[in-house]
GROMACS .gro file of C-alpha atoms in nm:
model
  496
    1UNK     CA    1   3.148  -3.422   6.179
    2UNK     CA    2   2.970  -3.676   5.955
    3UNK     CA    3   2.634  -3.517   6.041
    4UNK     CA    4   2.763  -3.171   5.940
    5UNK     CA    5   2.887  -3.301   5.603
    6UNK     CA    6   2.555  -3.471   5.534
    7UNK     CA    7   2.371  -3.150   5.621
    8UNK     CA    8   2.594  -2.947   5.386
    9UNK     CA    9   2.540  -3.194   5.102
   10UNK     CA   10   2.163  -3.176   5.150
   11UNK     CA   11   2.174  -2.796   5.141
   12UNK     CA   12   2.380  -2.801   4.818
   13UNK     CA   13   2.131  -3.036   4.653
   14UNK     CA   14   1.841  -2.811   4.747
   15UNK     CA   15   2.025  -2.508   4.604
   16UNK     CA   16   2.086  -2.688   4.274
   17UNK     CA   17   1.718  -2.784   4.244
   18UNK     CA   18   1.607  -2.427   4.315
   19UNK     CA   19   1.853  -2.289   4.059
   20UNK     CA   20   1.724  -2.530   3.796
   21UNK     CA   21   1.366  -2.421   3.856
   22UNK     CA   22   1.460  -2.053   3.808
   23UNK     CA   23   1.647  -2.133   3.485
   24UNK     CA   24   1.353  -2.331   3.352
   25UNK     CA   25   1.118  -2.042   3.426
   26UNK     CA   26   1.344  -1.799   3.236
   27UNK     CA   27   1.382  -2.031   2.938
   28UNK     CA   28   1.010  -2.089   2.909
   29UNK     CA   29   0.917  -1.719   2.933
   30UNK     CA   30   0.706  -1.613   2.636
   31UNK     CA   31   0.862  -1.354   2.403
   32UNK     CA   32   0.693  -1.030   2.308
   33UNK     CA   33   0.402  -1.098   2.075
   34UNK     CA   34   0.511  -0.880   1.783
   35UNK     CA   35   0.869  -1.009   1.790
   36UNK     CA   36   0.738  -1.363   1.821
   37UNK     CA   37   0.534  -1.305   1.504
   38UNK     CA   38   0.827  -1.154   1.312
   39UNK     CA   39   0.861  -1.371   0.998
   40UNK     CA   40   1.237  -1.318   1.009
   41UNK     CA   41   1.246  -1.544   1.313
   42UNK     CA   42   1.035  -1.818   1.157
   43UNK     CA   43   1.179  -2.007   0.861
   44UNK     CA   44   0.853  -2.193   0.805
   45UNK     CA   45   0.735  -2.134   0.451
   46UNK     CA   46   0.417  -2.205   0.264
   47UNK     CA   47   0.410  -2.564   0.149
   48UNK     CA   48   0.192  -2.484  -0.151
   49UNK     CA   49   0.301  -2.179  -0.346
   50UNK     CA   50   0.050  -2.156  -0.627
   51UNK     CA   51   0.145  -1.876  -0.866
   52UNK     CA   52  -0.132  -1.684  -1.030
   53UNK     CA   53  -0.137  -1.729  -1.406
   54UNK     CA   54  -0.192  -1.465  -1.667
   55UNK     CA   55  -0.437  -1.690  -1.845
   56UNK     CA   56  -0.649  -1.747  -1.539
   57UNK     CA   57  -1.025  -1.745  -1.595
   58UNK     CA   58  -1.212  -1.455  -1.440
   59UNK     CA   59  -1.568  -1.424  -1.316
   60UNK     CA   60  -1.818  -1.347  -1.596
   61UNK     CA   61  -1.893  -1.006  -1.456
   62UNK     CA   62  -1.521  -0.923  -1.446
   63UNK     CA   63  -1.417  -1.048  -1.787
   64UNK     CA   64  -1.226  -0.730  -1.865
   65UNK     CA   65  -1.025  -0.714  -1.544
   66UNK     CA   66  -0.660  -0.800  -1.576
   67UNK     CA   67  -0.527  -1.086  -1.360
   68UNK     CA   68  -0.245  -1.030  -1.117
   69UNK     CA   69   0.094  -0.970  -1.270
   70UNK     CA   70   0.355  -1.235  -1.219
   71UNK     CA   71   0.680  -1.176  -1.038
   72UNK     CA   72   0.879  -1.151  -1.361
   73UNK     CA   73   0.908  -0.776  -1.388
   74UNK     CA   74   0.633  -0.752  -1.651
   75UNK     CA   75   0.457  -0.429  -1.555
   76UNK     CA   76   0.142  -0.276  -1.692
   77UNK     CA   77   0.178  -0.032  -1.976
   78UNK     CA   78   0.274   0.323  -1.913
   79UNK     CA   79   0.321   0.531  -1.603
   80UNK     CA   80   0.476   0.841  -1.463
   81UNK     CA   81   0.777   0.924  -1.254
   82UNK     CA   82   0.787   0.804  -0.895
   83UNK     CA   83   0.765   1.159  -0.770
   84UNK     CA   84   0.669   1.382  -1.060
   85UNK     CA   85   0.901   1.684  -1.044
   86UNK     CA   86   0.736   2.020  -1.059
   87UNK     CA   87   0.831   2.369  -1.169
   88UNK     CA   88   0.728   2.616  -0.898
   89UNK     CA   89   0.636   2.862  -1.168
   90UNK     CA   90   0.398   2.633  -1.348
   91UNK     CA   91   0.277   2.370  -1.101
   92UNK     CA   92  -0.069   2.472  -0.982
   93UNK     CA   93  -0.010   2.293  -0.652
   94UNK     CA   94   0.333   2.418  -0.553
   95UNK     CA   95   0.236   2.713  -0.337
   96UNK     CA   96   0.150   2.553  -0.004
   97UNK     CA   97   0.167   2.236   0.194
   98UNK     CA   98  -0.136   2.004   0.201
   99UNK     CA   99  -0.388   2.045   0.474
  100UNK     CA  100  -0.377   1.781   0.743
  101UNK     CA  101  -0.590   1.910   1.032
  102UNK     CA  102  -0.623   1.700   1.340
  103UNK     CA  103  -0.982   1.811   1.404
  104UNK     CA  104  -1.226   1.644   1.169
  105UNK     CA  105  -1.554   1.455   1.168
  106UNK     CA  106  -1.507   1.095   1.265
  107UNK     CA  107  -1.202   1.151   1.486
  108UNK     CA  108  -1.186   0.922   1.783
  109UNK     CA  109  -1.055   0.597   1.917
  110UNK     CA  110  -1.165   0.401   1.615
  111UNK     CA  111  -1.010   0.641   1.364
  112UNK     CA  112  -0.684   0.698   1.546
  113UNK     CA  113  -0.632   0.330   1.627
  114UNK     CA  114  -0.504   0.385   1.983
  115UNK     CA  115  -0.372   0.030   1.996
  116UNK     CA  116  -0.113   0.099   1.730
  117UNK     CA  117   0.163   0.357   1.771
  118UNK     CA  118   0.213   0.553   1.452
  119UNK     CA  119   0.559   0.563   1.307
  120UNK     CA  120   0.669   0.927   1.335
  121UNK     CA  121   0.899   0.879   1.040
  122UNK     CA  122   1.229   0.701   1.025
  123UNK     CA  123   1.551   0.867   0.908
  124UNK     CA  124   1.568   0.887   0.532
  125UNK     CA  125   1.797   0.620   0.400
  126UNK     CA  126   1.810   0.781   0.060
  127UNK     CA  127   1.598   0.704  -0.239
  128UNK     CA  128   1.795   0.601  -0.545
  129UNK     CA  129   1.665   0.729  -0.873
  130UNK     CA  130   1.551   0.506  -1.148
  131UNK     CA  131   1.754   0.653  -1.435
  132UNK     CA  132   1.517   0.497  -1.684
  133UNK     CA  133   1.206   0.681  -1.563
  134UNK     CA  134   1.084   0.904  -1.842
  135UNK     CA  135   1.020   1.275  -1.807
  136UNK     CA  136   0.691   1.398  -1.944
  137UNK     CA  137   0.686   1.724  -2.143
  138UNK     CA  138   0.480   2.025  -2.065
  139UNK     CA  139   0.320   2.165  -1.753
  140UNK     CA  140   0.003   2.361  -1.695
  141UNK     CA  141  -0.124   2.615  -1.450
  142UNK     CA  142  -0.405   2.558  -1.204
  143UNK     CA  143  -0.766   2.635  -1.292
  144UNK     CA  144  -0.958   2.886  -1.088
  145UNK     CA  145  -1.236   2.738  -0.875
  146UNK     CA  146  -1.450   3.032  -0.762
  147UNK     CA  147  -1.748   2.807  -0.710
  148UNK     CA  148  -1.564   2.549  -0.504
  149UNK     CA  149  -1.398   2.715  -0.206
  150UNK     CA  150  -1.193   2.511   0.036
  151UNK     CA  151  -1.389   2.392   0.336
  152UNK     CA  152  -1.350   2.641   0.623
  153UNK     CA  153  -1.299   2.351   0.861
  154UNK     CA  154  -0.984   2.245   0.680
  155UNK     CA  155  -0.694   2.447   0.829
  156UNK     CA  156  -0.341   2.437   0.696
  157UNK     CA  157  -0.085   2.222   0.868
  158UNK     CA  158   0.254   2.384   0.804
  159UNK     CA  159   0.428   2.104   0.989
  160UNK     CA  160   0.390   1.853   0.712
  161UNK     CA  161   0.564   1.870   0.377
  162UNK     CA  162   0.378   1.716   0.086
  163UNK     CA  163   0.585   1.500  -0.144
  164UNK     CA  164   0.890   1.728  -0.120
  165UNK     CA  165   1.051   1.711  -0.459
  166UNK     CA  166   1.172   1.412  -0.650
  167UNK     CA  167   1.307   1.143  -0.413
  168UNK     CA  168   1.478   0.956  -0.692
  169UNK     CA  169   1.849   1.012  -0.643
  170UNK     CA  170   2.091   0.913  -0.920
  171UNK     CA  171   2.252   0.575  -0.915
  172UNK     CA  172   2.147   0.226  -0.823
  173UNK     CA  173   2.240   0.085  -0.484
  174UNK     CA  174   2.442  -0.232  -0.479
  175UNK     CA  175   2.468  -0.285  -0.104
  176UNK     CA  176   2.307  -0.569   0.089
  177UNK     CA  177   1.926  -0.571   0.079
  178UNK     CA  178   1.727  -0.451   0.377
  179UNK     CA  179   1.656  -0.814   0.462
  180UNK     CA  180   1.913  -1.087   0.480
  181UNK     CA  181   1.654  -1.339   0.369
  182UNK     CA  182   1.813  -1.593   0.601
  183UNK     CA  183   1.630  -1.869   0.774
  184UNK     CA  184   1.646  -1.934   1.143
  185UNK     CA  185   1.937  -2.176   1.106
  186UNK     CA  186   2.148  -1.922   0.919
  187UNK     CA  187   2.079  -2.060   0.571
  188UNK     CA  188   1.955  -1.810   0.314
  189UNK     CA  189   1.595  -1.871   0.212
  190UNK     CA  190   1.576  -1.908  -0.163
  191UNK     CA  191   1.356  -1.631  -0.302
  192UNK     CA  192   1.086  -1.747  -0.540
  193UNK     CA  193   0.960  -1.563  -0.844
  194UNK     CA  194   0.594  -1.643  -0.828
  195UNK     CA  195   0.317  -1.511  -0.602
  196UNK     CA  196   0.172  -1.721  -0.324
  197UNK     CA  197  -0.202  -1.669  -0.340
  198UNK     CA  198  -0.289  -1.980  -0.136
  199UNK     CA  199  -0.177  -1.968   0.227
  200UNK     CA  200  -0.070  -2.305   0.367
  201UNK     CA  201   0.195  -2.260   0.639
  202UNK     CA  202   0.373  -2.546   0.805
  203UNK     CA  203   0.306  -2.481   1.171
  204UNK     CA  204   0.458  -2.638   1.479
  205UNK     CA  205   0.313  -2.684   1.825
  206UNK     CA  206   0.589  -2.470   1.971
  207UNK     CA  207   0.511  -2.171   1.749
  208UNK     CA  208   0.212  -1.971   1.866
  209UNK     CA  209   0.228  -1.745   1.558
  210UNK     CA  210   0.313  -1.999   1.289
  211UNK     CA  211  -0.029  -1.953   1.130
  212UNK     CA  212  -0.047  -1.574   1.153
  213UNK     CA  213   0.173  -1.482   0.854
  214UNK     CA  214   0.346  -1.345   0.663
  215UNK     CA  215   0.611  -1.609   0.594
  216UNK     CA  216   0.967  -1.596   0.466
  217UNK     CA  217   0.841  -1.725   0.131
  218UNK     CA  218   0.629  -1.409   0.100
  219UNK     CA  219   0.947  -1.197   0.062
  220UNK     CA  220   1.194  -1.171  -0.225
  221UNK     CA  221   1.524  -0.990  -0.280
  222UNK     CA  222   1.431  -0.739  -0.549
  223UNK     CA  223   1.762  -0.799  -0.727
  224UNK     CA  224   1.663  -1.158  -0.800
  225UNK     CA  225   1.340  -1.054  -0.974
  226UNK     CA  226   1.352  -1.079  -1.353
  227UNK     CA  227   1.374  -0.727  -1.502
  228UNK     CA  228   1.116  -0.610  -1.752
  229UNK     CA  229   0.979  -0.279  -1.871
  230UNK     CA  230   0.994   0.017  -1.635
  231UNK     CA  231   0.677   0.017  -1.427
  232UNK     CA  232   0.682   0.395  -1.389
  233UNK     CA  233   0.770   0.489  -1.748
  234UNK     CA  234   0.535   0.732  -1.921
  235UNK     CA  235   0.291   0.645  -2.198
  236UNK     CA  236   0.434   0.665  -2.550
  237UNK     CA  237   0.104   0.705  -2.732
  238UNK     CA  238  -0.251   0.820  -2.680
  239UNK     CA  239  -0.316   1.077  -2.408
  240UNK     CA  240   0.022   1.109  -2.238
  241UNK     CA  241  -0.036   1.383  -1.983
  242UNK     CA  242  -0.064   1.344  -1.605
  243UNK     CA  243  -0.224   1.526  -1.314
  244UNK     CA  244  -0.117   1.478  -0.951
  245UNK     CA  245  -0.360   1.561  -0.672
  246UNK     CA  246  -0.140   1.657  -0.381
  247UNK     CA  247  -0.309   1.528  -0.068
  248UNK     CA  248  -0.032   1.458   0.186
  249UNK     CA  249   0.067   1.134   0.355
  250UNK     CA  250  -0.205   1.111   0.623
  251UNK     CA  251  -0.015   1.327   0.867
  252UNK     CA  252  -0.342   1.392   1.050
  253UNK     CA  253  -0.373   1.017   1.121
  254UNK     CA  254  -0.710   0.958   0.963
  255UNK     CA  255  -0.738   0.583   1.011
  256UNK     CA  256  -1.024   0.341   1.059
  257UNK     CA  257  -1.110  -0.021   0.974
  258UNK     CA  258  -1.415   0.077   0.766
  259UNK     CA  259  -1.497   0.058   0.396
  260UNK     CA  260  -1.805   0.255   0.294
  261UNK     CA  261  -1.779   0.127  -0.065
  262UNK     CA  262  -1.771  -0.248   0.002
  263UNK     CA  263  -1.933  -0.254   0.348
  264UNK     CA  264  -2.142   0.063   0.389
  265UNK     CA  265  -2.278   0.125   0.737
  266UNK     CA  266  -2.065  -0.149   0.895
  267UNK     CA  267  -1.809  -0.045   1.155
  268UNK     CA  268  -1.488  -0.247   1.122
  269UNK     CA  269  -1.624  -0.382   0.796
  270UNK     CA  270  -1.272  -0.412   0.653
  271UNK     CA  271  -1.117  -0.598   0.951
  272UNK     CA  272  -0.794  -0.411   0.878
  273UNK     CA  273  -0.683  -0.052   0.925
  274UNK     CA  274  -0.692   0.195   0.634
  275UNK     CA  275  -0.481   0.503   0.567
  276UNK     CA  276  -0.682   0.791   0.421
  277UNK     CA  277  -0.585   1.103   0.232
  278UNK     CA  278  -0.821   1.356   0.082
  279UNK     CA  279  -1.169   1.370   0.229
  280UNK     CA  280  -1.161   1.422   0.606
  281UNK     CA  281  -1.494   1.260   0.688
  282UNK     CA  282  -1.457   0.916   0.532
  283UNK     CA  283  -1.585   0.632   0.747
  284UNK     CA  284  -1.835   0.346   0.730
  285UNK     CA  285  -2.130   0.585   0.714
  286UNK     CA  286  -2.008   0.819   0.438
  287UNK     CA  287  -2.257   0.924   0.170
  288UNK     CA  288  -2.230   1.141  -0.140
  289UNK     CA  289  -2.374   1.429   0.062
  290UNK     CA  290  -2.140   1.392   0.360
  291UNK     CA  291  -1.835   1.363   0.135
  292UNK     CA  292  -1.932   1.672  -0.064
  293UNK     CA  293  -1.971   1.877   0.255
  294UNK     CA  294  -1.645   1.773   0.423
  295UNK     CA  295  -1.299   1.924   0.427
  296UNK     CA  296  -1.001   1.774   0.251
  297UNK     CA  297  -0.625   1.734   0.276
  298UNK     CA  298  -0.594   1.778  -0.103
  299UNK     CA  299  -0.530   2.102  -0.286
  300UNK     CA  300  -0.764   2.264  -0.537
  301UNK     CA  301  -1.071   2.154  -0.335
  302UNK     CA  302  -1.033   1.791  -0.436
  303UNK     CA  303  -1.263   1.627  -0.182
  304UNK     CA  304  -1.211   1.280  -0.324
  305UNK     CA  305  -1.129   1.001  -0.081
  306UNK     CA  306  -0.825   0.781  -0.137
  307UNK     CA  307  -0.752   0.489   0.097
  308UNK     CA  308  -0.549   0.169   0.129
  309UNK     CA  309  -0.450  -0.086   0.400
  310UNK     CA  310  -0.168   0.026   0.627
  311UNK     CA  311   0.177  -0.130   0.634
  312UNK     CA  312   0.316  -0.230   0.976
  313UNK     CA  313   0.657  -0.283   1.134
  314UNK     CA  314   0.615  -0.630   1.284
  315UNK     CA  315   0.922  -0.590   1.506
  316UNK     CA  316   0.744  -0.340   1.732
  317UNK     CA  317   0.502  -0.453   2.003
  318UNK     CA  318   0.192  -0.249   1.921
  319UNK     CA  319  -0.180  -0.316   1.867
  320UNK     CA  320  -0.134  -0.649   2.045
  321UNK     CA  321  -0.501  -0.687   2.133
  322UNK     CA  322  -0.623  -0.672   1.775
  323UNK     CA  323  -0.865  -0.964   1.722
  324UNK     CA  324  -0.774  -0.983   1.352
  325UNK     CA  325  -0.401  -1.029   1.415
  326UNK     CA  326  -0.293  -0.695   1.268
  327UNK     CA  327  -0.008  -0.633   1.511
  328UNK     CA  328   0.291  -0.400   1.494
  329UNK     CA  329   0.360  -0.031   1.446
  330UNK     CA  330   0.187   0.148   1.160
  331UNK     CA  331   0.436   0.276   0.903
  332UNK     CA  332   0.342   0.611   0.757
  333UNK     CA  333   0.427   0.651   0.386
  334UNK     CA  334   0.729   0.867   0.314
  335UNK     CA  335   0.549   0.975   0.000
  336UNK     CA  336   0.198   0.923  -0.138
  337UNK     CA  337   0.141   1.021  -0.502
  338UNK     CA  338  -0.218   1.033  -0.629
  339UNK     CA  339  -0.156   1.048  -1.004
  340UNK     CA  340  -0.413   1.053  -1.285
  341UNK     CA  341  -0.285   0.921  -1.619
  342UNK     CA  342  -0.411   0.893  -1.974
  343UNK     CA  343  -0.497   0.609  -2.208
  344UNK     CA  344  -0.248   0.452  -2.450
  345UNK     CA  345  -0.507   0.424  -2.728
  346UNK     CA  346  -0.662   0.771  -2.727
  347UNK     CA  347  -0.812   1.061  -2.538
  348UNK     CA  348  -0.988   1.038  -2.202
  349UNK     CA  349  -1.327   1.170  -2.092
  350UNK     CA  350  -1.431   1.313  -1.757
  351UNK     CA  351  -1.519   1.066  -1.485
  352UNK     CA  352  -1.853   1.131  -1.312
  353UNK     CA  353  -1.867   1.283  -0.968
  354UNK     CA  354  -1.910   1.025  -0.688
  355UNK     CA  355  -1.772   0.744  -0.905
  356UNK     CA  356  -1.656   0.463  -0.674
  357UNK     CA  357  -1.372   0.230  -0.768
  358UNK     CA  358  -1.166  -0.047  -0.614
  359UNK     CA  359  -0.848  -0.215  -0.733
  360UNK     CA  360  -0.698  -0.543  -0.625
  361UNK     CA  361  -0.856  -0.812  -0.411
  362UNK     CA  362  -0.831  -0.802  -0.032
  363UNK     CA  363  -0.904  -1.177  -0.031
  364UNK     CA  364  -0.683  -1.280  -0.323
  365UNK     CA  365  -0.497  -1.537  -0.111
  366UNK     CA  366  -0.814  -1.746  -0.091
  367UNK     CA  367  -1.008  -1.618  -0.395
  368UNK     CA  368  -0.728  -1.675  -0.643
  369UNK     CA  369  -0.555  -1.419  -0.861
  370UNK     CA  370  -0.830  -1.317  -1.106
  371UNK     CA  371  -0.875  -0.972  -0.951
  372UNK     CA  372  -0.535  -0.935  -0.782
  373UNK     CA  373  -0.342  -0.622  -0.882
  374UNK     CA  374  -0.053  -0.619  -0.635
  375UNK     CA  375   0.265  -0.456  -0.768
  376UNK     CA  376   0.565  -0.414  -0.537
  377UNK     CA  377   0.909  -0.278  -0.622
  378UNK     CA  378   1.196  -0.069  -0.481
  379UNK     CA  379   1.322   0.277  -0.570
  380UNK     CA  380   1.603   0.237  -0.821
  381UNK     CA  381   1.461  -0.098  -0.936
  382UNK     CA  382   1.128  -0.003  -1.091
  383UNK     CA  383   1.197  -0.230  -1.388
  384UNK     CA  384   1.163  -0.522  -1.145
  385UNK     CA  385   0.808  -0.579  -1.022
  386UNK     CA  386   0.686  -0.852  -0.788
  387UNK     CA  387   0.371  -0.965  -0.610
  388UNK     CA  388   0.580  -1.046  -0.301
  389UNK     CA  389   0.712  -0.813  -0.033
  390UNK     CA  390   1.040  -0.681  -0.178
  391UNK     CA  391   1.363  -0.681   0.021
  392UNK     CA  392   1.535  -0.366  -0.102
  393UNK     CA  393   1.909  -0.286  -0.084
  394UNK     CA  394   2.020  -0.026   0.167
  395UNK     CA  395   1.933   0.321   0.046
  396UNK     CA  396   1.634   0.193  -0.152
  397UNK     CA  397   1.273   0.230  -0.035
  398UNK     CA  398   0.978  -0.007  -0.071
  399UNK     CA  399   0.720   0.104  -0.331
  400UNK     CA  400   0.357  -0.005  -0.369
  401UNK     CA  401   0.196   0.077  -0.705
  402UNK     CA  402  -0.182   0.049  -0.725
  403UNK     CA  403  -0.341   0.104  -1.067
  404UNK     CA  404  -0.718   0.148  -1.091
  405UNK     CA  405  -0.950   0.048  -1.375
  406UNK     CA  406  -1.016   0.325  -1.628
  407UNK     CA  407  -1.283   0.211  -1.877
  408UNK     CA  408  -1.623   0.335  -1.755
  409UNK     CA  409  -1.959   0.203  -1.876
  410UNK     CA  410  -2.086   0.561  -1.915
  411UNK     CA  411  -2.383   0.515  -1.683
  412UNK     CA  412  -2.316   0.385  -1.332
  413UNK     CA  413  -2.109   0.522  -1.046
  414UNK     CA  414  -2.103   0.181  -0.874
  415UNK     CA  415  -2.208  -0.179  -0.934
  416UNK     CA  416  -2.304  -0.478  -0.721
  417UNK     CA  417  -1.950  -0.620  -0.721
  418UNK     CA  418  -1.792  -0.271  -0.742
  419UNK     CA  419  -1.605  -0.379  -1.057
  420UNK     CA  420  -1.826  -0.422  -1.364
  421UNK     CA  421  -1.912  -0.051  -1.403
  422UNK     CA  422  -1.545   0.036  -1.460
  423UNK     CA  423  -1.291  -0.214  -1.594
  424UNK     CA  424  -0.928  -0.228  -1.702
  425UNK     CA  425  -0.810  -0.156  -2.059
  426UNK     CA  426  -0.703  -0.440  -2.286
  427UNK     CA  427  -0.343  -0.532  -2.365
  428UNK     CA  428  -0.316  -0.261  -2.631
  429UNK     CA  429  -0.454   0.004  -2.399
  430UNK     CA  430  -0.793   0.030  -2.565
  431UNK     CA  431  -1.118   0.010  -2.369
  432UNK     CA  432  -1.367  -0.273  -2.429
  433UNK     CA  433  -1.667  -0.205  -2.649
  434UNK     CA  434  -1.939  -0.020  -2.463
  435UNK     CA  435  -1.696   0.162  -2.233
  436UNK     CA  436  -1.507   0.490  -2.256
  437UNK     CA  437  -1.161   0.583  -2.130
  438UNK     CA  438  -1.144   0.802  -1.819
  439UNK     CA  439  -0.834   0.922  -1.631
  440UNK     CA  440  -0.659   0.627  -1.468
  441UNK     CA  441  -0.576   0.671  -1.101
  442UNK     CA  442  -0.237   0.539  -0.997
  443UNK     CA  443  -0.133   0.543  -0.630
  444UNK     CA  444   0.242   0.533  -0.566
  445UNK     CA  445   0.319   0.472  -0.197
  446UNK     CA  446   0.681   0.479  -0.078
  447UNK     CA  447   0.800   0.348   0.260
  448UNK     CA  448   1.108   0.317   0.474
  449UNK     CA  449   1.068  -0.028   0.629
  450UNK     CA  450   1.264  -0.225   0.892
  451UNK     CA  451   1.546  -0.444   0.772
  452UNK     CA  452   1.464  -0.801   0.691
  453UNK     CA  453   1.132  -0.974   0.626
  454UNK     CA  454   0.969  -0.788   0.913
  455UNK     CA  455   0.689  -0.578   0.767
  456UNK     CA  456   0.342  -0.665   0.646
  457UNK     CA  457   0.009  -0.536   0.519
  458UNK     CA  458  -0.296  -0.528   0.740
  459UNK     CA  459  -0.534  -0.794   0.612
  460UNK     CA  460  -0.836  -1.010   0.681
  461UNK     CA  461  -0.728  -1.281   0.931
  462UNK     CA  462  -0.759  -1.571   0.686
  463UNK     CA  463  -0.538  -1.393   0.430
  464UNK     CA  464  -0.228  -1.431   0.653
  465UNK     CA  465  -0.091  -1.091   0.545
  466UNK     CA  466  -0.014  -1.225   0.199
  467UNK     CA  467   0.128  -0.940  -0.016
  468UNK     CA  468  -0.088  -1.043  -0.313
  469UNK     CA  469  -0.388  -0.902  -0.120
  470UNK     CA  470  -0.275  -0.541  -0.166
  471UNK     CA  471  -0.566  -0.322  -0.275
  472UNK     CA  472  -0.705   0.030  -0.259
  473UNK     CA  473  -1.029   0.228  -0.289
  474UNK     CA  474  -1.131   0.563  -0.436
  475UNK     CA  475  -1.438   0.783  -0.467
  476UNK     CA  476  -1.427   1.087  -0.696
  477UNK     CA  477  -1.547   1.405  -0.527
  478UNK     CA  478  -1.358   1.655  -0.743
  479UNK     CA  479  -1.546   1.969  -0.844
  480UNK     CA  480  -1.659   1.945  -1.206
  481UNK     CA  481  -1.432   2.234  -1.302
  482UNK     CA  482  -1.129   2.057  -1.157
  483UNK     CA  483  -1.213   1.732  -1.336
  484UNK     CA  484  -1.233   1.925  -1.666
  485UNK     CA  485  -0.890   2.067  -1.596
  486UNK     CA  486  -0.751   1.719  -1.521
  487UNK     CA  487  -0.883   1.584  -1.852
  488UNK     CA  488  -0.740   1.883  -2.039
  489UNK     CA  489  -0.395   1.830  -1.890
  490UNK     CA  490  -0.396   1.461  -1.980
  491UNK     CA  491  -0.527   1.501  -2.335
  492UNK     CA  492  -0.281   1.783  -2.411
  493UNK     CA  493   0.016   1.580  -2.289
  494UNK     CA  494   0.093   1.816  -2.002
  495UNK     CA  495   0.219   1.742  -1.654
  496UNK     CA  496   0.001   1.924  -1.400
   0.00000   0.00000   0.00000
């Protein structure tokens, strides 16, 4: 009897030990990589938030460039509506959807980014209107381009709607923001009102992704941002017209990590994925000749190339093998507006064909804010502008606004630093001596993002997905006749 009891006790002890080992194995199991790198689950914040200052010195060759705007809702001068409404009878681009063919030069594993699943589009949560956005008078009809036919290799894609109407619905949402902004212990992280150009996370040994970014401090509830002038309000003086080149939202999934402007001939020269609209052939090896011969997703034979770093949903396990840490599901813009605006001080002149331009600084987190141009906001709150990722209320969408320089030196289509040949206007809107005003390109990108601080830009690894690194690139490949029409619309105060 005693022997049986001892045997039973020994068996019970062995069972307890085995159970403990199983529990320990479950507890120590590693979480999915993307979820593990979700900033919402990591309250660690940057220990040194160094806001960029408006008076910051700039490199000698970039003396005219404006520094990054602060997070106080002080936007640049002028602008247009978030989605410029059009009259089907007058809008030269209202007859058909943009062309987003799947078959193009440069298609392949590198362009389609097989490691990242594209977001097919999330249900529309509504897009509150900014009631203060100004309406611009006048519209014009399209020019005829008999000498610039559309590329025969550029078929229509009736499945994609281009910028369908004005997404700005009346009213301002007052519900909870898309992100709770709470830290891991349940306490709400205090949003800050200054950008964080210098990454310095406080990592722990238990956090494999503590140094990957972004961090909770990189996000801000848009309702806590100091209001200022309306970022998307129209110009009140000078050449007040606008022209929108309707190019789609990259429905054909033209993506690659190249940048033929900054790193020509270098595959993966950007170390982050770009979204492209317009020219179908753009990659690391693009030339003036290849761009001019390619098809386009834009109407009116605009073969220009427009591109920017993608935004990703960090809650989704995708692209996990990326060596640069750009993980998550690519978010396709709900709307992409390529708008050309005027100059507050006077008329604009035609920009030369094959002019190359960049805006922002992809390495602003380590370079400082001299060339940073990040501007983030939410629909319904466009009088509040920040250099952080905005947390928008329910029913409001995230908006990226990327303004390009518009004072050209009159001679060069590029420069060694890709900046000095075309610079930003001064505070009053006038161009520096020795330059002339050309149409200013403004990209307005609108997204439906996951709730909470769980989305991020693709970026160079050392930039830690800091939102101040937002940037974009452009090369003008419009036919000369179309560029003349654009300038005419702008100088006559029309909306085309």
